[in-house]
Tab-separated table of N, CA and C in Angstrom:
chain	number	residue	atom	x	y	z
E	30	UNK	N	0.819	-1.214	0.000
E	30	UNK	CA	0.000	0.000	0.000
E	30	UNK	C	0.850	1.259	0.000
E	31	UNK	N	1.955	0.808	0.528
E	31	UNK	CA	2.478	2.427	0.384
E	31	UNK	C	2.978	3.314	1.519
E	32	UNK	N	1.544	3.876	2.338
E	32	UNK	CA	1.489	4.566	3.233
E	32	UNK	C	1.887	3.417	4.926
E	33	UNK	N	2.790	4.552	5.212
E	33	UNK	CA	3.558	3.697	6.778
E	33	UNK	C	3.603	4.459	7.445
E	34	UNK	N	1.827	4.575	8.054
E	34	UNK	CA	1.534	5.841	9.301
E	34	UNK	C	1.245	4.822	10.204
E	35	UNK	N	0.687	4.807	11.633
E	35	UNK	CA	0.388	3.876	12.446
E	35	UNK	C	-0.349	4.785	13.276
E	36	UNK	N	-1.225	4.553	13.902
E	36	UNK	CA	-1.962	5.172	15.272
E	36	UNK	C	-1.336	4.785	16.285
E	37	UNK	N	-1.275	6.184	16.666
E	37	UNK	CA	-0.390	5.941	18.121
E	37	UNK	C	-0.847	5.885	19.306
E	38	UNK	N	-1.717	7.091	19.255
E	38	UNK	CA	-2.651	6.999	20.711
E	38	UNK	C	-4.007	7.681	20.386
E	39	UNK	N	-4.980	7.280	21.227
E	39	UNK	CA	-6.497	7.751	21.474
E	39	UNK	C	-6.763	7.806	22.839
E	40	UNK	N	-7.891	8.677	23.088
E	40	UNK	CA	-8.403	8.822	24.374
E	40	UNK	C	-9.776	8.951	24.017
E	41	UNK	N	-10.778	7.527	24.514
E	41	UNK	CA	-12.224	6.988	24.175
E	41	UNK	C	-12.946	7.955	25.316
E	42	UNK	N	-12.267	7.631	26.433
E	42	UNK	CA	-13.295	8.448	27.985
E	42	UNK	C	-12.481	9.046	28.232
E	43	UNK	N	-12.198	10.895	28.076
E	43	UNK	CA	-11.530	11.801	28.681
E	43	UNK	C	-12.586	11.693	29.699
E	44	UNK	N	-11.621	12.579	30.823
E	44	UNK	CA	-12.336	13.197	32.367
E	44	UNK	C	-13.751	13.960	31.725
E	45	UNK	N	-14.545	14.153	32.413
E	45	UNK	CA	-15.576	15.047	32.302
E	45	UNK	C	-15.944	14.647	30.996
E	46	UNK	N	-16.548	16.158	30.351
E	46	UNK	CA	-17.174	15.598	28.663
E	46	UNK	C	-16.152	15.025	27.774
E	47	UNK	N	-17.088	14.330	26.708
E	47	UNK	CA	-16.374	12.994	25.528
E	47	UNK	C	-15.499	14.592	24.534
E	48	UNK	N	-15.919	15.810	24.351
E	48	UNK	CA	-15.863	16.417	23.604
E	48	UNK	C	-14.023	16.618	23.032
E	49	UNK	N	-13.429	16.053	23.948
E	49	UNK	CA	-12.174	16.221	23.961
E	49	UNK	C	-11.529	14.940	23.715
E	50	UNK	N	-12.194	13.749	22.867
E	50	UNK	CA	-11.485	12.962	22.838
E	50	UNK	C	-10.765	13.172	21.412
E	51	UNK	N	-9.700	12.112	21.082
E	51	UNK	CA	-9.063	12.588	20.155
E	51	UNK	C	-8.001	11.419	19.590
E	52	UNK	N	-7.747	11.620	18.684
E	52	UNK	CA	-7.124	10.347	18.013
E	52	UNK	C	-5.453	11.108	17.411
E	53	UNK	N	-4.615	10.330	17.734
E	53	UNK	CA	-3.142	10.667	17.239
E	53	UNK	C	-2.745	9.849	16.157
E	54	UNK	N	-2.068	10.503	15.162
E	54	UNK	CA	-1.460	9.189	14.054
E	54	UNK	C	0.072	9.732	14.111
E	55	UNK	N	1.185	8.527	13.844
E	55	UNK	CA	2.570	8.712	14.197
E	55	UNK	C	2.990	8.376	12.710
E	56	UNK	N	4.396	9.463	12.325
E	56	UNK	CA	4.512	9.066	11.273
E	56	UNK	C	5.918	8.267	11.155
E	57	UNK	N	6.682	7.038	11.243
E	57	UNK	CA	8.079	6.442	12.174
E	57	UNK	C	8.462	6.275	10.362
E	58	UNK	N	8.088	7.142	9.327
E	58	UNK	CA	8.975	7.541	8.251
E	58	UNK	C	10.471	7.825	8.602
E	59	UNK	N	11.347	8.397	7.182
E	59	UNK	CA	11.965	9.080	7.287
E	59	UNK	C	11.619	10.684	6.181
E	60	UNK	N	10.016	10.030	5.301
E	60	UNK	CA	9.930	11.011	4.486
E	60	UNK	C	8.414	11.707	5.014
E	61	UNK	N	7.952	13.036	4.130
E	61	UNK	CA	6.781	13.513	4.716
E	61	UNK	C	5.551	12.582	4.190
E	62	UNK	N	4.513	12.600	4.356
E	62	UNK	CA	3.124	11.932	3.892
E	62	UNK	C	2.442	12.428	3.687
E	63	UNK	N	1.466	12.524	2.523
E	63	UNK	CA	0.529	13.478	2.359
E	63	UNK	C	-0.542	12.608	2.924
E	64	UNK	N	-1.222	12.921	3.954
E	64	UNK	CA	-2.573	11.982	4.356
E	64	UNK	C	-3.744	12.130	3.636
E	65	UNK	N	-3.896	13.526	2.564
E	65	UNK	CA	-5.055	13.499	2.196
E	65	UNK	C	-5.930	12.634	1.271
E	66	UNK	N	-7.118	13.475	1.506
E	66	UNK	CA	-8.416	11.772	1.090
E	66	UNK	C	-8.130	10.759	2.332
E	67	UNK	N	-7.361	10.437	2.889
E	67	UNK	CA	-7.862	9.133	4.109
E	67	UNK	C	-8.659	9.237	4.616
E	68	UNK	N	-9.098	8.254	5.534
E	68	UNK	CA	-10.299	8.526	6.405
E	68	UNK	C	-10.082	8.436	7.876
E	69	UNK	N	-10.747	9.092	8.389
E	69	UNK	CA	-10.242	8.157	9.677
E	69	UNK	C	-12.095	7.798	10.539
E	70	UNK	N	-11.781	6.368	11.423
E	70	UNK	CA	-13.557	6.388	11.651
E	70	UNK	C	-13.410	5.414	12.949
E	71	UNK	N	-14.459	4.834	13.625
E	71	UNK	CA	-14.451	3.916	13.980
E	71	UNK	C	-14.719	2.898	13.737
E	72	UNK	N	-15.360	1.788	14.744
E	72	UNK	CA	-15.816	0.269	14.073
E	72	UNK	C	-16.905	0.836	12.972
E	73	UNK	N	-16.824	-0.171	11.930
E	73	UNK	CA	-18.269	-0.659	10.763
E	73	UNK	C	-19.126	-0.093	11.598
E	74	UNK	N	-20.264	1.059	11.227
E	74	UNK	CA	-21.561	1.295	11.304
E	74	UNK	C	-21.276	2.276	12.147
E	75	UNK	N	-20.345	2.550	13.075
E	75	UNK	CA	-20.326	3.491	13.779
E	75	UNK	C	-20.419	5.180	13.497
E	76	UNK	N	-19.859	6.171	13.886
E	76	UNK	CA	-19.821	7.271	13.134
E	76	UNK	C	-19.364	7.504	12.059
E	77	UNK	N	-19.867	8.345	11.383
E	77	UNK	CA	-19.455	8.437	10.022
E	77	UNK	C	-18.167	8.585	9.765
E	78	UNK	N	-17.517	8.430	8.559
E	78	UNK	CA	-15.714	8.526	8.355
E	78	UNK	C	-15.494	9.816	8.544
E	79	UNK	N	-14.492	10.374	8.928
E	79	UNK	CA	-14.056	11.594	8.599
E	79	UNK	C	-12.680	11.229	7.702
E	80	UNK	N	-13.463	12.459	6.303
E	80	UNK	CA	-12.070	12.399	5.307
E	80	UNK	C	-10.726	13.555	5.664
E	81	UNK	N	-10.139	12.980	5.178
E	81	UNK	CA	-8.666	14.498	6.346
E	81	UNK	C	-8.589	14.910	4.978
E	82	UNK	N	-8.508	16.644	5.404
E	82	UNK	CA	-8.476	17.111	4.278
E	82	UNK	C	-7.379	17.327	2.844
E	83	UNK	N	-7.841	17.845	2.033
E	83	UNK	CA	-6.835	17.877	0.829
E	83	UNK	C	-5.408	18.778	1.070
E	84	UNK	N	-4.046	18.200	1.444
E	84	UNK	CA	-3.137	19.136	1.279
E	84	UNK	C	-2.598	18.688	3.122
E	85	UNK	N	-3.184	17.937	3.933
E	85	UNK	CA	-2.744	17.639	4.947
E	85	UNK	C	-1.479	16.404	5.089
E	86	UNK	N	-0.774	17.160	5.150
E	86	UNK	CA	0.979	16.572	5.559
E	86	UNK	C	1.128	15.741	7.128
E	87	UNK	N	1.899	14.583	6.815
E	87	UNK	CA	2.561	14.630	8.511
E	87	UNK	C	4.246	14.215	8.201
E	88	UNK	N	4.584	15.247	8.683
E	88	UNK	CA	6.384	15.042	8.520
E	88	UNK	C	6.948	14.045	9.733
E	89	UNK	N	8.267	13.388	8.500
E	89	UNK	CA	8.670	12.267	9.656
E	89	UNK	C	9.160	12.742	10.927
E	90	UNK	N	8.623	11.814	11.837
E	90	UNK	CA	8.885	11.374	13.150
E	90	UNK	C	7.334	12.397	13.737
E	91	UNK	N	6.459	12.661	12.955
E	91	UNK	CA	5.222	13.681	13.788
E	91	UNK	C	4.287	13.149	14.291
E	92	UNK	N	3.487	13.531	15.116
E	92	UNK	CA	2.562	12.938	16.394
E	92	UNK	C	1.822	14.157	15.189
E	93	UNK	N	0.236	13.657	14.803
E	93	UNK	CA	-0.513	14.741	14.050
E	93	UNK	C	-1.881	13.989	15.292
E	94	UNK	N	-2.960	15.238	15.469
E	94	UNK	CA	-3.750	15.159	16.004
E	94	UNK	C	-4.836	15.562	15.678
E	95	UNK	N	-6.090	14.387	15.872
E	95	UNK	CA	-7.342	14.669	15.234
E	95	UNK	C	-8.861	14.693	16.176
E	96	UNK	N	-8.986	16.068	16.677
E	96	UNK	CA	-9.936	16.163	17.806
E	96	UNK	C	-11.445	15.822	17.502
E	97	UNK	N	-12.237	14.948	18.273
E	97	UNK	CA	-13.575	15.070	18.140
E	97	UNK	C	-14.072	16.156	16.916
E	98	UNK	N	-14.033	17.195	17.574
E	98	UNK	CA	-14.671	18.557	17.262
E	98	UNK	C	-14.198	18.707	16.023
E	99	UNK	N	-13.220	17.706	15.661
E	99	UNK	CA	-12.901	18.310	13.931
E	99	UNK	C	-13.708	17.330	13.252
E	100	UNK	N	-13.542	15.804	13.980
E	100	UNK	CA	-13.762	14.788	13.321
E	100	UNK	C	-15.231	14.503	12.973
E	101	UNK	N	-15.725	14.495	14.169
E	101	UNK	CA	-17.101	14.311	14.624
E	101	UNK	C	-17.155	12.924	15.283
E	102	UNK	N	-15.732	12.207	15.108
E	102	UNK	CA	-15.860	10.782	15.100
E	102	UNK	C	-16.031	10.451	16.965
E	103	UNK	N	-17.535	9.930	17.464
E	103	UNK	CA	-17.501	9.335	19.226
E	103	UNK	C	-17.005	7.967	19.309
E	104	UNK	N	-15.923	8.169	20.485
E	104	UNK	CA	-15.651	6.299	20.396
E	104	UNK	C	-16.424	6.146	21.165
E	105	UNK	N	-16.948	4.808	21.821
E	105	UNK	CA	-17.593	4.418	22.453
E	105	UNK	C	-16.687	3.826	24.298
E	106	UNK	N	-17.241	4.042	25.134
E	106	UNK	CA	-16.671	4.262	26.218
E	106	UNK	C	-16.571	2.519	26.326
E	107	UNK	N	-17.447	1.502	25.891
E	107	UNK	CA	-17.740	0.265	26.213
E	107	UNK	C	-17.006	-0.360	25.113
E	108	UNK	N	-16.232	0.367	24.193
E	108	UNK	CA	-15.064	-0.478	23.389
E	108	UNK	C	-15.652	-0.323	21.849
E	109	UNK	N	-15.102	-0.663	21.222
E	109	UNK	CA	-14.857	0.017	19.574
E	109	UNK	C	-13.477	-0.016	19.212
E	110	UNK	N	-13.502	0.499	17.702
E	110	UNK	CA	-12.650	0.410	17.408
E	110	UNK	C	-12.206	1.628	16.901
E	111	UNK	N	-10.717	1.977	16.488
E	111	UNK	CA	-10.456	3.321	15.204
E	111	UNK	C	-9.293	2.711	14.317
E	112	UNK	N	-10.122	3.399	13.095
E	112	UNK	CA	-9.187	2.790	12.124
E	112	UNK	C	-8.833	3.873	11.026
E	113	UNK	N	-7.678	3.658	10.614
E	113	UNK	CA	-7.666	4.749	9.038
E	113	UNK	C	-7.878	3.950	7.614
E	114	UNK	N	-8.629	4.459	7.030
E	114	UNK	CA	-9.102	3.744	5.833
E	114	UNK	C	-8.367	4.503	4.612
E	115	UNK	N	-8.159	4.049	3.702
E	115	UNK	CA	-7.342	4.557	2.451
E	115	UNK	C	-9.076	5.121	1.800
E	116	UNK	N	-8.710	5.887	0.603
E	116	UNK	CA	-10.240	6.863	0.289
E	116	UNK	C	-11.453	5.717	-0.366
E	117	UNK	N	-11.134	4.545	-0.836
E	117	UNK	CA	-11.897	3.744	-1.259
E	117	UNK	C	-12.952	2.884	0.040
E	118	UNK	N	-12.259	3.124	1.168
E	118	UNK	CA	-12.806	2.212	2.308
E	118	UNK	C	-12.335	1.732	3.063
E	119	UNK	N	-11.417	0.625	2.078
E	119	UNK	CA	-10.270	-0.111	2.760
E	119	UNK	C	-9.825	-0.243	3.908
E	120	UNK	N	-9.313	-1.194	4.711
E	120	UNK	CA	-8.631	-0.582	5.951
E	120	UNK	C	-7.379	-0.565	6.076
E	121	UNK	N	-6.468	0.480	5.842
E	121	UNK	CA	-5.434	0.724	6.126
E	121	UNK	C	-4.745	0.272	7.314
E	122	UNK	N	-5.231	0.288	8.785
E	122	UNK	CA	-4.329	0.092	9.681
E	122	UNK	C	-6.112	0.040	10.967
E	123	UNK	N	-6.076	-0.862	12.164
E	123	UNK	CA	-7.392	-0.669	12.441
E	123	UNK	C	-6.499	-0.688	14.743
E	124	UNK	N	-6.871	-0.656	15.229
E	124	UNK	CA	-6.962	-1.187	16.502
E	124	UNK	C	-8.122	-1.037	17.612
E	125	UNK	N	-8.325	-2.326	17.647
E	125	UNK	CA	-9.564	-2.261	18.938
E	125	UNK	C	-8.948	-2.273	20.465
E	126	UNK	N	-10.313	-2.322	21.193
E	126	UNK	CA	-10.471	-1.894	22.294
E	126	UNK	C	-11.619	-2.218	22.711
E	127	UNK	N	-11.462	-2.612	24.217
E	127	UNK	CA	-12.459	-3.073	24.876
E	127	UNK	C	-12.939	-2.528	25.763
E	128	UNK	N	-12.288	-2.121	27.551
E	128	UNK	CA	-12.895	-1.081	28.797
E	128	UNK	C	-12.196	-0.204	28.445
E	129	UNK	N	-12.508	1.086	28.389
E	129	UNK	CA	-12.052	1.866	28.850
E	129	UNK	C	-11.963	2.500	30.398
E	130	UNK	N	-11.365	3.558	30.658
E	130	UNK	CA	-11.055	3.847	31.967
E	130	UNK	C	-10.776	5.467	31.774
E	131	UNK	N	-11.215	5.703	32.473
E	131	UNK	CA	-11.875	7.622	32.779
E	131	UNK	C	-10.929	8.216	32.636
E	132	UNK	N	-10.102	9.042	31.687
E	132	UNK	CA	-9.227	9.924	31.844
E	132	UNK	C	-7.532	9.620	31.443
E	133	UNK	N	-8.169	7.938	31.102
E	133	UNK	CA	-6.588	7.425	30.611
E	133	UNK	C	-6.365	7.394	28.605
E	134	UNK	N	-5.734	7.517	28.273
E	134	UNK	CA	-5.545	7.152	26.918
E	134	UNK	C	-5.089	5.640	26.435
E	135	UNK	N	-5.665	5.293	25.505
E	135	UNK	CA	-4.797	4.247	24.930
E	135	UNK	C	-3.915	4.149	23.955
E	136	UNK	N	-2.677	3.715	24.677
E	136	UNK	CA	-1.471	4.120	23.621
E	136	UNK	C	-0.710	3.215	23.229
E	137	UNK	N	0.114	3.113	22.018
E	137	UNK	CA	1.103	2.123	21.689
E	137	UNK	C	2.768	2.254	22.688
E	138	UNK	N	3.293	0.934	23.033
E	138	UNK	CA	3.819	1.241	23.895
E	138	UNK	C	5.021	0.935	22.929
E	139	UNK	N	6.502	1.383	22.530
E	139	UNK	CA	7.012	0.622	21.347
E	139	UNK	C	8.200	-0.129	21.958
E	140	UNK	N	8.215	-0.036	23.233
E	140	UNK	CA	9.170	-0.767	24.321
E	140	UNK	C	8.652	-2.440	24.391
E	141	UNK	N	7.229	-2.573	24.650
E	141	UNK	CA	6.866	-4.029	24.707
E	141	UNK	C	6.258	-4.372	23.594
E	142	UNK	N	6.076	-3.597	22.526
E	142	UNK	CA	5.499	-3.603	21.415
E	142	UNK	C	3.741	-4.237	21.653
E	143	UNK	N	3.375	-3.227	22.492
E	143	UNK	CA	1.886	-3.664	22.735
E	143	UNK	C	1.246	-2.702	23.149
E	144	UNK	N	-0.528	-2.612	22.948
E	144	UNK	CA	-0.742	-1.408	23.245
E	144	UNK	C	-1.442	-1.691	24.841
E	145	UNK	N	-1.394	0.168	25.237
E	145	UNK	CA	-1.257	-0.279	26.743
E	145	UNK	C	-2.427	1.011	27.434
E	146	UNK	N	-3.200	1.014	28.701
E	146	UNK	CA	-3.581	2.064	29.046
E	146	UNK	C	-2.549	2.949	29.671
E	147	UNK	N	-2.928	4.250	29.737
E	147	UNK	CA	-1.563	4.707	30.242
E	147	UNK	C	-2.422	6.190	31.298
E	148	UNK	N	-1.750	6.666	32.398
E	148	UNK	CA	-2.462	7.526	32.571
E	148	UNK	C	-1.935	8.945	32.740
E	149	UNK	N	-0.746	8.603	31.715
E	149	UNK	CA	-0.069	10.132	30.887
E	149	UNK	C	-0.973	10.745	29.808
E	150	UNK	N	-1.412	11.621	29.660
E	150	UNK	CA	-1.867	12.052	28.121
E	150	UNK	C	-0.884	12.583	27.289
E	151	UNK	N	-0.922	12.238	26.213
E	151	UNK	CA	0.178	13.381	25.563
E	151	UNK	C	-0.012	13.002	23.811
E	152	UNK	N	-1.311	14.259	23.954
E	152	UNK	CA	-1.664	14.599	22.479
E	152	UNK	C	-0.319	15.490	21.568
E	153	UNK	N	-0.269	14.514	20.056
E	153	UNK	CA	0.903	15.807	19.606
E	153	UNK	C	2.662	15.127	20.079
E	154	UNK	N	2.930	14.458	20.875
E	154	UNK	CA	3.509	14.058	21.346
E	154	UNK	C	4.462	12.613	21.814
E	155	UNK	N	5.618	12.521	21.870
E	155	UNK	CA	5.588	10.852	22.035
E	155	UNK	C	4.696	10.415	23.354
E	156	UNK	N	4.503	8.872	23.378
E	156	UNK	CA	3.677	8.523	24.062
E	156	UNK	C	4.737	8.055	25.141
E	157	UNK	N	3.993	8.311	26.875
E	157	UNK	CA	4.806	8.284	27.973
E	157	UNK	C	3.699	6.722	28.878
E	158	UNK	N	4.410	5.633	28.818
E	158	UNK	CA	3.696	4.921	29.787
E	158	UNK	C	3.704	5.153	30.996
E	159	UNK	N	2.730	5.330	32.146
E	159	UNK	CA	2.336	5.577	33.256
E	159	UNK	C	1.420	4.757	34.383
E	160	UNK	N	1.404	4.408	34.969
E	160	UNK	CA	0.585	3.302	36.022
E	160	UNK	C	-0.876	4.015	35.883
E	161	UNK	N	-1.449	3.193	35.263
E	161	UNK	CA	-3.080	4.039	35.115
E	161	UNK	C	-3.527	4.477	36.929
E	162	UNK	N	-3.710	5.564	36.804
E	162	UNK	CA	-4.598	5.918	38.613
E	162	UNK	C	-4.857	4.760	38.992
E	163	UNK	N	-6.301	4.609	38.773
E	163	UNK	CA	-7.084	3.486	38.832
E	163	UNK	C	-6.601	2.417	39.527
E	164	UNK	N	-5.679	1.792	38.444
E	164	UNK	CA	-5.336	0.304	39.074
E	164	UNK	C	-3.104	0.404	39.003
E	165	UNK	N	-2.814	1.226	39.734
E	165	UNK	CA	-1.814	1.480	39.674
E	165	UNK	C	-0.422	0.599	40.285
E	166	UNK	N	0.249	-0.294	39.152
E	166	UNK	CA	0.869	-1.088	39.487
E	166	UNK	C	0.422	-2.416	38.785
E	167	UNK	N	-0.175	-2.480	37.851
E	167	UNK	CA	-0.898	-3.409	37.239
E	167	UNK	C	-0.818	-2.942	35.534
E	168	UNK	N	-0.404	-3.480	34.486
E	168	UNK	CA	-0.505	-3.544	32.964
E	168	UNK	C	-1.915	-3.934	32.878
E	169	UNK	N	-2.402	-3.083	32.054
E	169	UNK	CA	-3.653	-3.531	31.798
E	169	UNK	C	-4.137	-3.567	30.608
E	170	UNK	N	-3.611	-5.093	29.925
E	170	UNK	CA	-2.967	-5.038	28.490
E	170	UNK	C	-4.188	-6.793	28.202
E	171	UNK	N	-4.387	-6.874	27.006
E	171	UNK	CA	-5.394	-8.151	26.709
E	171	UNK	C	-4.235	-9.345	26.775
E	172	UNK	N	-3.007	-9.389	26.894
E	172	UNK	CA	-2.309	-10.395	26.913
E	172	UNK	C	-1.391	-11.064	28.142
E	173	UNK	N	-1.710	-10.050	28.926
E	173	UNK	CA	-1.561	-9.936	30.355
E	173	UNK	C	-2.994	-10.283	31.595
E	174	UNK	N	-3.693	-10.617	30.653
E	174	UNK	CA	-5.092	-10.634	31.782
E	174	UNK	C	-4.847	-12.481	31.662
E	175	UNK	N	-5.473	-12.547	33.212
E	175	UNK	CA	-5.560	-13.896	33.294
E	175	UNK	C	-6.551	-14.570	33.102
E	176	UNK	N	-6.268	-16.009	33.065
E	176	UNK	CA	-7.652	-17.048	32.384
E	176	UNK	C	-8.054	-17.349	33.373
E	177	UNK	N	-9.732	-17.053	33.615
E	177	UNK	CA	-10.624	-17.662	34.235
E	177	UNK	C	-10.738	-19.282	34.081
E	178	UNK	N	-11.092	-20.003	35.066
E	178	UNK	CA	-12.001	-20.904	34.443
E	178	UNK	C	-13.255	-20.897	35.416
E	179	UNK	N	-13.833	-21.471	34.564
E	179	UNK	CA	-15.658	-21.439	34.957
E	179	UNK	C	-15.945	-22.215	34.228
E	180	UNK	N	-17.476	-22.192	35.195
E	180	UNK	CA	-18.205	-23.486	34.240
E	180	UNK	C	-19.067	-22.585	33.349
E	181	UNK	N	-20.087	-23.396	32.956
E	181	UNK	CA	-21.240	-22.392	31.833
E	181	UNK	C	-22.557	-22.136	32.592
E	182	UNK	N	-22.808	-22.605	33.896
E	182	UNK	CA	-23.711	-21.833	34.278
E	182	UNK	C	-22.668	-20.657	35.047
E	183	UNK	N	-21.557	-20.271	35.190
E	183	UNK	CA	-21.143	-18.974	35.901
E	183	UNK	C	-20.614	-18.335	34.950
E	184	UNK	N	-20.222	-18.364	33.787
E	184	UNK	CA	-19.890	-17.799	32.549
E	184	UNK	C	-20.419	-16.299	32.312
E	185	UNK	N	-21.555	-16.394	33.255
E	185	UNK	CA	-22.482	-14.715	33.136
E	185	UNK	C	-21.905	-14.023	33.683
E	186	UNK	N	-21.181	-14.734	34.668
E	186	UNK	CA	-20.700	-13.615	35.959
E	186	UNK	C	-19.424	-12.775	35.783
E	187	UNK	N	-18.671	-12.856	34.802
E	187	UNK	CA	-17.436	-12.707	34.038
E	187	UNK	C	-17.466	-11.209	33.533
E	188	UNK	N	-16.419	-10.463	32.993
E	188	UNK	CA	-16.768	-9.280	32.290
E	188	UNK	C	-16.549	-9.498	31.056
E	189	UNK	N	-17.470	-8.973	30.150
E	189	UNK	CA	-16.885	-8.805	28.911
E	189	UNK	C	-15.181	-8.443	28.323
E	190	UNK	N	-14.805	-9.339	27.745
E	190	UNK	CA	-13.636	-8.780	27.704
E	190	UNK	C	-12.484	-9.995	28.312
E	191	UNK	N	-13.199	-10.972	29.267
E	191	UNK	CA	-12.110	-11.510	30.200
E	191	UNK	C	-12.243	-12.761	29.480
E	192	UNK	N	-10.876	-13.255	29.648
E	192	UNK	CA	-10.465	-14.594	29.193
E	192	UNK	C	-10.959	-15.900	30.275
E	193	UNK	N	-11.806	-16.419	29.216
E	193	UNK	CA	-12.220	-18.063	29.788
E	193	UNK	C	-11.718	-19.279	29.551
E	194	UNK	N	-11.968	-20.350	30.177
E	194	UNK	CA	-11.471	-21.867	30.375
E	194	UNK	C	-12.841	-22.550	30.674
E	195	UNK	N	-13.725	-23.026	30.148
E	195	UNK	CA	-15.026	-23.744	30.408
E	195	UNK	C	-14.176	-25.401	30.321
């Protein structure tokens, strides 16, 4: 395809209002990119795409940032996805997500090569891992969570999201 941008970080549940959430794309080039015509959106069916406009650059090594308020694009606090689509649809590059957590971002970490909650923000910026508030002292990463086992009548009792053993 060509284009070798990657998403770096998002924030689904800022503190207080959604109005400030916002999506980062990283450019780990050595040349500039013209992004225009892409899209950027969430999961299938969700909000509509937003196309980035005609003449929009990201020079190598840049953190470019794409706010709600430009996009229109809401993630969903209960998990979704964001993805950049090339102008036909396509999906260029996608990453999901499952809980979010109030005020943290989700970011690529390029130390464990995994993405991670973090409870640094840093729109525009490289990404800083941090012990989320919340649960501080704990990775709170899908490959790091542990396996339940249960049977199938307690299977309800589980969270979405958590790994089973029936």
């Amino acid at each position: 395809n060509g284009v070798n941008i990657k998403i770096s970080e998002f924030i689904p549940n800022p503190t207080g209002s959604d109005t400030t959430e916002f999506v980062e794309i990283f450019n780990p080039t050595e040349v500039e990119i013209n992004l225009s015509q892409l899209k950027l959106d969430d999961e299938a069916g969700g909000s509509r795409a937003y196309t980035i406009p005609d003449d929009t650059k990201i020079l190598p090594g840049e953190y470019k940032v794409f706010g709600k308020q430009d996009t229109g694009i809401a993630l969903n606090n209960t998990g979704d996805s964001v993805r950049i689509l090339f102008p036909d649809g396509t999906v260029l590059t996608e990453v999901l997500y499952e809980q979010t957590y109030e005020g943290q971002s989700y970011m690529f970490d390029e130390l464990n090569e995994d993405w991670m909650w973090t409870g640094t923000v840093t729109p525009g910026e490289k990404n800083v891992l941090s012990a989320p508030k919340a649960v501080a002292g704990s990775k709170i990463s899908a490959k790091n969570k542990p396996v339940i086992t249960t049977t199938l009548e307690k299977i309800k009792d589980q969270d979405i999201g958590d790994k089973v053993r029936v």
